[in-house]
Amino acid sequence: MKQTPARLYRRHVLLGGVAAGLLSGGTRKGAQAETISSLHGLDGLDAPVEVFEDKWGVPHVQAASISDAFFANGYLIARDRLWQLDFDYRRATGRLAEVFGPDFVSSDTANRLFLFRGDVTAEFQALPEQVRECAQAYVSGINAYINTLTEKTISLPPEFTDFYYTPLHWDVLDLIRIRAEATGNTKAEIRRARLAAQGALDYDGLIMPLRPAHKLTVPDGLDVHAVTEQDLGWFGVLQDALPTKNLHDEIPKNDSDHRRANEGSNAWVIAPSRTATGRPILANDPHLSFGVPGPRHVIHLTAPGLDVIGGGSAGMPGVMQGHNAHIAFGRTNFHIDQEDLFILRTHPHHPDRYFHNGQWKEMEREETLIKVRGEADQHVTLRYAAQGPVVSADANRNRAVAVSATWLYPGANGLLANIGINLAHDWDSFRAALKLHTSPTNFTYADTAGNIGWQAAGGLPARATGHDGLLPAPGDGRYDWSGLQPLDALPNSFNPACGWFGTSNELNLPADYPQAERRVSFEWKDPYRYQRVAEVLQASAHATISQSIALQHDTLSRLALSVVQTLPDVPSELAAEAALLRGWSGHVEASSSAAALYELWWTHLNRLFYNTLVPEALRSDLPAPLNASVLLGILQKPDERLGSDPHSVSRNLLVNAFQLAVEEARERMGPLTARWQWGLLHTLQLRHPLHTAPSIAQQFLPVGGETTHSGGDPYTVMARWYNPELSEHALAQGKNPYAVTGGASYLMVCDVGAWDNSVFLNFPGQSGLPNSPHYDDFLKPWLNGAMQPLVFSSQRVRAAAHSHSVLYPKRKTP
């Protein structure tokens, strides 16, 4: 007889048994698992929940109610990723300094400044009842797991014991308060103002061409000469890497810009008319910075009315990329300019007053106390203007800077958007759920009825006439936002005539979209990944799951082939290397010697052309590298920006860069081209964020290493980025400028309707615990592109189960 959750609960009560918890991960080498027990059960759970775990540690939850399934979601993410969960929660709520000391006061201040300031309870109550119940259950699950640690049922993860602190209990209302998700172009606004002050605004197009084509203009009343990088203030702290003293290795100065320039994804969806099975296919591979633990945690939540599986994020209830019994859904970054800087004129004798709409107004003030480990608590004053948080002020110059951000508006509760998406069952309910989603996102969709679709979602500001958001604006009231535009203002497509839809962060606004009126964004990723996806999908009349898997791991670079065509005649001593490059297929594979030479050449090309095109006086305001599309255009058609004889200058730079590349290849890989391999340079090694602490380094061994060779680059569908703009100091320390820094760690291809045929990868593993066999068990499959079954049906789940455990509720007093 099947042991349903309800029957298990009755059996438990009759026996008066001890509440049994989940099985732990055992050891990293796969030692036997131990049983976690609690005499008191789990508070917040209504009925027993069964959990079946497969060989990869993916929990398949079977609950009696939807809220209990989300309780298990919280409990299990806490079990597998407690330190990651707690660190991100502390960062978002401004409570890192109390654990890690004074270096984190600035981070705490910045995050507290950008917490939601409205009626948090009213915001929560305005959500659909089921969303509220699931959110509360998720938080209760996290807290229930933390309670098992507090009660000494199991031990704390090493990060807590080594740094002598305990995890925070969660408050569901913090999922409303936490808002900071800086996605916009405020650094670029500062950059453009600085260039404008030097009469050099046109140079900005070298690193960020505007798409669609758009003329940059300075807003009326903006004193560009007064704008400095210091104007970003607390918002710059929010966007940059955390302070690293005593915690991390030195992080490159351009690390945050490097990550923002590369983070994205690929997603596509194929209609039944173009597949071999007559069922839709949906594929998705989010591109994020790599790390241990990884950015995604895979889970399967089942209850009456819910059956969803896929990759989620620690601290965000539900599944971000996956499918339920009716629909599959994926996402990539869409581009919405969601933040603007406003320059306030402050009163010469009262710096907390600013001129707005014809009168002096008082800034709102909020006092907050930041606890600091090892030092006295710090009292901090947070200030707010009509536009939003005040991020910097200079009383001597009678100015301050405020930020408007879409994600600070009422109703922008992005952390809870997954719940409605996971419960959606058709196109209409799916789109309705996206109204809560504030982050700029391309959502792809497919359903078991054979429909496919795309909806762009996210907070879209209603800017004042004459303001495009590309430079700071005066904060006197003329340029203030009038609110947010509705979801219907963003583009979508349902069952496109071509039979497929793909997105790779490129400009994908329809030709008839009223961009001049809505001003979504002028800053998009280069189109090379999308062009390759479109090329393959358009040529596939009978697409298969295996073809989508191959496309996710495709290393052909159309950019590289175009660049190679510009290589002129080279000196005879370089002829063999030139022939190697000219005969190359364009596949950036780990084993390819030509790919290694190309990547070195491309890096030197960018540097030499940057130094030629950008005057030295502008380089501090216009950081390298050049935009790839712009550089390719100059290589193909040299113009007056290279001087009076642009073709000769371009030819010399191409040859010089090629010679530098050959010399670097010989130095790094030896004199024999046959022994060159891109993977020898493009290595991957992941370390725990706290690995500079010796005790952490001893327990959390590195993932990967010098023998972990990867293919791909930022412009291949299999995106694997690297950061060649390391500082001289970092290079002197032995940092590898060609090491992999990010890409797709979670990959998924869904056979819509025949769900058990779906496959996935989740690098490096499910667990953040060093003694777990699931800490890095996805390394080899990920490197080999060996996708694994994403089992879904009850029969397949039970057949694939490596462990079975039960979560029991706290016994209620009669």
PDB file of N, CA and C in Angstrom, residues 181-237:
ATOM      1  N   GLU A 181      18.460  45.408  -6.149  1.00  0.00           N
ATOM      2  CA  GLU A 181      18.893  44.550  -7.253  1.00  0.00           C
ATOM      3  C   GLU A 181      19.393  45.442  -8.389  1.00  0.00           C
ATOM      4  N   ALA A 182      20.467  46.168  -8.116  1.00  0.00           N
ATOM      5  CA  ALA A 182      20.970  47.159  -9.065  1.00  0.00           C
ATOM      6  C   ALA A 182      21.282  46.523 -10.409  1.00  0.00           C
ATOM      7  N   THR A 183      20.562  46.933 -11.433  1.00  0.00           N
ATOM      8  CA  THR A 183      20.710  46.341 -12.761  1.00  0.00           C
ATOM      9  C   THR A 183      20.985  47.385 -13.832  1.00  0.00           C
ATOM     10  N   GLY A 184      20.954  48.653 -13.478  1.00  0.00           N
ATOM     11  CA  GLY A 184      20.963  49.707 -14.479  1.00  0.00           C
ATOM     12  C   GLY A 184      22.327  50.235 -14.851  1.00  0.00           C
ATOM     13  N   ASN A 185      22.329  51.486 -15.314  1.00  0.00           N
ATOM     14  CA  ASN A 185      23.513  52.043 -15.957  1.00  0.00           C
ATOM     15  C   ASN A 185      24.017  53.288 -15.243  1.00  0.00           C
ATOM     16  N   THR A 186      23.892  53.341 -13.923  1.00  0.00           N
ATOM     17  CA  THR A 186      24.270  54.566 -13.231  1.00  0.00           C
ATOM     18  C   THR A 186      25.763  54.869 -13.366  1.00  0.00           C
ATOM     19  N   LYS A 187      26.607  53.847 -13.369  1.00  0.00           N
ATOM     20  CA  LYS A 187      28.035  54.102 -13.611  1.00  0.00           C
ATOM     21  C   LYS A 187      28.242  54.692 -14.999  1.00  0.00           C
ATOM     22  N   ALA A 188      27.471  54.209 -15.964  1.00  0.00           N
ATOM     23  CA  ALA A 188      27.577  54.743 -17.320  1.00  0.00           C
ATOM     24  C   ALA A 188      27.066  56.185 -17.374  1.00  0.00           C
ATOM     25  N   GLU A 189      26.058  56.515 -16.565  1.00  0.00           N
ATOM     26  CA  GLU A 189      25.585  57.898 -16.510  1.00  0.00           C
ATOM     27  C   GLU A 189      26.714  58.822 -16.060  1.00  0.00           C
ATOM     28  N   ILE A 190      27.434  58.411 -15.028  1.00  0.00           N
ATOM     29  CA  ILE A 190      28.567  59.196 -14.546  1.00  0.00           C
ATOM     30  C   ILE A 190      29.633  59.303 -15.634  1.00  0.00           C
ATOM     31  N   ARG A 191      29.924  58.184 -16.260  1.00  0.00           N
ATOM     32  CA  ARG A 191      30.960  58.163 -17.305  1.00  0.00           C
ATOM     33  C   ARG A 191      30.620  59.150 -18.427  1.00  0.00           C
ATOM     34  N   ARG A 192      29.374  59.125 -18.854  1.00  0.00           N
ATOM     35  CA  ARG A 192      28.985  59.998 -19.968  1.00  0.00           C
ATOM     36  C   ARG A 192      29.034  61.469 -19.573  1.00  0.00           C
ATOM     37  N   ALA A 193      28.639  61.777 -18.358  1.00  0.00           N
ATOM     38  CA  ALA A 193      28.721  63.170 -17.905  1.00  0.00           C
ATOM     39  C   ALA A 193      30.172  63.633 -17.871  1.00  0.00           C
ATOM     40  N   ARG A 194      31.065  62.759 -17.413  1.00  0.00           N
ATOM     41  CA  ARG A 194      32.492  63.103 -17.367  1.00  0.00           C
ATOM     42  C   ARG A 194      33.045  63.326 -18.774  1.00  0.00           C
ATOM     43  N   LEU A 195      32.628  62.499 -19.716  1.00  0.00           N
ATOM     44  CA  LEU A 195      33.068  62.683 -21.098  1.00  0.00           C
ATOM     45  C   LEU A 195      32.500  63.972 -21.680  1.00  0.00           C
ATOM     46  N   ALA A 196      31.230  64.240 -21.377  1.00  0.00           N
ATOM     47  CA  ALA A 196      30.612  65.462 -21.878  1.00  0.00           C
ATOM     48  C   ALA A 196      31.349  66.694 -21.374  1.00  0.00           C
ATOM     49  N   ALA A 197      31.835  66.644 -20.137  1.00  0.00           N
ATOM     50  CA  ALA A 197      32.570  67.773 -19.566  1.00  0.00           C
ATOM     51  C   ALA A 197      33.861  68.031 -20.329  1.00  0.00           C
ATOM     52  N   GLN A 198      34.350  67.026 -21.030  1.00  0.00           N
ATOM     53  CA  GLN A 198      35.591  67.166 -21.794  1.00  0.00           C
ATOM     54  C   GLN A 198      35.322  67.288 -23.291  1.00  0.00           C
ATOM     55  N   GLY A 199      34.044  67.463 -23.647  1.00  0.00           N
ATOM     56  CA  GLY A 199      33.681  67.566 -25.049  1.00  0.00           C
ATOM     57  C   GLY A 199      33.927  66.294 -25.815  1.00  0.00           C
ATOM     58  N   ALA A 200      33.832  65.163 -25.135  1.00  0.00           N
ATOM     59  CA  ALA A 200      34.216  63.882 -25.729  1.00  0.00           C
ATOM     60  C   ALA A 200      33.106  62.846 -25.631  1.00  0.00           C
ATOM     61  N   LEU A 201      31.865  63.294 -25.633  1.00  0.00           N
ATOM     62  CA  LEU A 201      30.752  62.367 -25.418  1.00  0.00           C
ATOM     63  C   LEU A 201      30.662  61.303 -26.509  1.00  0.00           C
ATOM     64  N   ASP A 202      31.079  61.633 -27.717  1.00  0.00           N
ATOM     65  CA  ASP A 202      30.995  60.657 -28.816  1.00  0.00           C
ATOM     66  C   ASP A 202      31.896  59.448 -28.584  1.00  0.00           C
ATOM     67  N   TYR A 203      32.924  59.606 -27.752  1.00  0.00           N
ATOM     68  CA  TYR A 203      33.814  58.473 -27.492  1.00  0.00           C
ATOM     69  C   TYR A 203      33.111  57.345 -26.737  1.00  0.00           C
ATOM     70  N   ASP A 204      32.014  57.653 -26.070  1.00  0.00           N
ATOM     71  CA  ASP A 204      31.329  56.624 -25.290  1.00  0.00           C
ATOM     72  C   ASP A 204      30.898  55.451 -26.160  1.00  0.00           C
ATOM     73  N   GLY A 205      30.580  55.726 -27.418  1.00  0.00           N
ATOM     74  CA  GLY A 205      30.149  54.667 -28.318  1.00  0.00           C
ATOM     75  C   GLY A 205      31.194  53.620 -28.592  1.00  0.00           C
ATOM     76  N   LEU A 206      32.461  53.891 -28.246  1.00  0.00           N
ATOM     77  CA  LEU A 206      33.507  52.894 -28.441  1.00  0.00           C
ATOM     78  C   LEU A 206      33.350  51.720 -27.489  1.00  0.00           C
ATOM     79  N   ILE A 207      32.793  51.961 -26.296  1.00  0.00           N
ATOM     80  CA  ILE A 207      32.639  50.860 -25.348  1.00  0.00           C
ATOM     81  C   ILE A 207      31.174  50.485 -25.126  1.00  0.00           C
ATOM     82  N   MET A 208      30.238  51.382 -25.467  1.00  0.00           N
ATOM     83  CA  MET A 208      28.822  51.050 -25.331  1.00  0.00           C
ATOM     84  C   MET A 208      28.031  51.721 -26.455  1.00  0.00           C
ATOM     85  N   PRO A 209      27.984  51.084 -27.628  1.00  0.00           N
ATOM     86  CA  PRO A 209      27.169  51.647 -28.710  1.00  0.00           C
ATOM     87  C   PRO A 209      25.685  51.593 -28.332  1.00  0.00           C
ATOM     88  N   LEU A 210      24.956  52.640 -28.690  1.00  0.00           N
ATOM     89  CA  LEU A 210      23.539  52.690 -28.347  1.00  0.00           C
ATOM     90  C   LEU A 210      22.728  51.956 -29.405  1.00  0.00           C
ATOM     91  N   ARG A 211      21.827  51.125 -28.942  1.00  0.00           N
ATOM     92  CA  ARG A 211      20.944  50.335 -29.800  1.00  0.00           C
ATOM     93  C   ARG A 211      19.525  50.447 -29.263  1.00  0.00           C
ATOM     94  N   PRO A 212      18.561  50.891 -30.095  1.00  0.00           N
ATOM     95  CA  PRO A 212      18.704  51.434 -31.450  1.00  0.00           C
ATOM     96  C   PRO A 212      19.552  52.701 -31.436  1.00  0.00           C
ATOM     97  N   ALA A 213      20.017  53.114 -32.618  1.00  0.00           N
ATOM     98  CA  ALA A 213      20.861  54.301 -32.719  1.00  0.00           C
ATOM     99  C   ALA A 213      20.164  55.487 -32.065  1.00  0.00           C
ATOM    100  N   HIS A 214      20.935  56.245 -31.286  1.00  0.00           N
ATOM    101  CA  HIS A 214      20.339  57.315 -30.477  1.00  0.00           C
ATOM    102  C   HIS A 214      21.391  58.376 -30.234  1.00  0.00           C
ATOM    103  N   LYS A 215      20.989  59.655 -30.287  1.00  0.00           N
ATOM    104  CA  LYS A 215      21.899  60.764 -30.071  1.00  0.00           C
ATOM    105  C   LYS A 215      21.964  61.100 -28.588  1.00  0.00           C
ATOM    106  N   LEU A 216      23.171  61.031 -28.023  1.00  0.00           N
ATOM    107  CA  LEU A 216      23.355  61.400 -26.627  1.00  0.00           C
ATOM    108  C   LEU A 216      23.256  62.919 -26.475  1.00  0.00           C
ATOM    109  N   THR A 217      22.452  63.361 -25.521  1.00  0.00           N
ATOM    110  CA  THR A 217      22.331  64.784 -25.231  1.00  0.00           C
ATOM    111  C   THR A 217      22.376  65.002 -23.726  1.00  0.00           C
ATOM    112  N   VAL A 218      22.897  66.155 -23.341  1.00  0.00           N
ATOM    113  CA  VAL A 218      22.985  66.501 -21.929  1.00  0.00           C
ATOM    114  C   VAL A 218      21.667  67.132 -21.487  1.00  0.00           C
ATOM    115  N   PRO A 219      21.023  66.617 -20.430  1.00  0.00           N
ATOM    116  CA  PRO A 219      19.771  67.214 -19.959  1.00  0.00           C
ATOM    117  C   PRO A 219      19.947  68.687 -19.606  1.00  0.00           C
ATOM    118  N   ASP A 220      18.959  69.479 -19.944  1.00  0.00           N
ATOM    119  CA  ASP A 220      19.000  70.902 -19.653  1.00  0.00           C
ATOM    120  C   ASP A 220      19.167  71.133 -18.149  1.00  0.00           C
ATOM    121  N   GLY A 221      20.135  71.956 -17.792  1.00  0.00           N
ATOM    122  CA  GLY A 221      20.362  72.283 -16.393  1.00  0.00           C
ATOM    123  C   GLY A 221      21.389  71.429 -15.696  1.00  0.00           C
ATOM    124  N   LEU A 222      21.926  70.384 -16.347  1.00  0.00           N
ATOM    125  CA  LEU A 222      22.926  69.522 -15.723  1.00  0.00           C
ATOM    126  C   LEU A 222      24.315  70.125 -15.895  1.00  0.00           C
ATOM    127  N   ASP A 223      24.997  70.351 -14.799  1.00  0.00           N
ATOM    128  CA  ASP A 223      26.377  70.816 -14.830  1.00  0.00           C
ATOM    129  C   ASP A 223      27.289  69.592 -14.897  1.00  0.00           C
ATOM    130  N   VAL A 224      27.670  69.220 -16.114  1.00  0.00           N
ATOM    131  CA  VAL A 224      28.467  68.004 -16.281  1.00  0.00           C
ATOM    132  C   VAL A 224      29.850  68.158 -15.660  1.00  0.00           C
ATOM    133  N   HIS A 225      30.331  69.392 -15.522  1.00  0.00           N
ATOM    134  CA  HIS A 225      31.661  69.612 -14.959  1.00  0.00           C
ATOM    135  C   HIS A 225      31.700  69.297 -13.465  1.00  0.00           C
ATOM    136  N   ALA A 226      30.536  69.277 -12.824  1.00  0.00           N
ATOM    137  CA  ALA A 226      30.482  69.005 -11.381  1.00  0.00           C
ATOM    138  C   ALA A 226      30.350  67.521 -11.065  1.00  0.00           C
ATOM    139  N   VAL A 227      30.091  66.700 -12.068  1.00  0.00           N
ATOM    140  CA  VAL A 227      29.841  65.269 -11.853  1.00  0.00           C
ATOM    141  C   VAL A 227      31.161  64.528 -11.668  1.00  0.00           C
ATOM    142  N   THR A 228      31.227  63.702 -10.632  1.00  0.00           N
ATOM    143  CA  THR A 228      32.409  62.867 -10.384  1.00  0.00           C
ATOM    144  C   THR A 228      31.962  61.460 -10.016  1.00  0.00           C
ATOM    145  N   GLU A 229      32.907  60.534  -9.982  1.00  0.00           N
ATOM    146  CA  GLU A 229      32.595  59.162  -9.577  1.00  0.00           C
ATOM    147  C   GLU A 229      32.098  59.097  -8.148  1.00  0.00           C
ATOM    148  N   GLN A 230      32.487  60.076  -7.323  1.00  0.00           N
ATOM    149  CA  GLN A 230      32.035  60.085  -5.929  1.00  0.00           C
ATOM    150  C   GLN A 230      30.531  60.296  -5.816  1.00  0.00           C
ATOM    151  N   ASP A 231      29.921  60.792  -6.881  1.00  0.00           N
ATOM    152  CA  ASP A 231      28.469  61.005  -6.839  1.00  0.00           C
ATOM    153  C   ASP A 231      27.700  59.703  -6.649  1.00  0.00           C
ATOM    154  N   LEU A 232      28.279  58.585  -7.061  1.00  0.00           N
ATOM    155  CA  LEU A 232      27.592  57.293  -6.897  1.00  0.00           C
ATOM    156  C   LEU A 232      27.447  56.914  -5.427  1.00  0.00           C
ATOM    157  N   GLY A 233      28.403  57.328  -4.610  1.00  0.00           N
ATOM    158  CA  GLY A 233      28.307  57.136  -3.171  1.00  0.00           C
ATOM    159  C   GLY A 233      27.894  55.727  -2.781  1.00  0.00           C
ATOM    160  N   TRP A 234      26.840  55.656  -1.956  1.00  0.00           N
ATOM    161  CA  TRP A 234      26.375  54.367  -1.444  1.00  0.00           C
ATOM    162  C   TRP A 234      25.887  53.450  -2.558  1.00  0.00           C
ATOM    163  N   PHE A 235      25.432  54.018  -3.666  1.00  0.00           N
ATOM    164  CA  PHE A 235      24.964  53.160  -4.757  1.00  0.00           C
ATOM    165  C   PHE A 235      26.139  52.451  -5.419  1.00  0.00           C
ATOM    166  N   GLY A 236      27.282  53.112  -5.467  1.00  0.00           N
ATOM    167  CA  GLY A 236      28.476  52.440  -5.960  1.00  0.00           C
ATOM    168  C   GLY A 236      28.901  51.310  -5.056  1.00  0.00           C
ATOM    169  N   VAL A 237      28.774  51.497  -3.735  1.00  0.00           N
ATOM    170  CA  VAL A 237      29.069  50.430  -2.781  1.00  0.00           C
ATOM    171  C   VAL A 237      28.147  49.247  -3.028  1.00  0.00           C
TER     172      VAL A 237
END
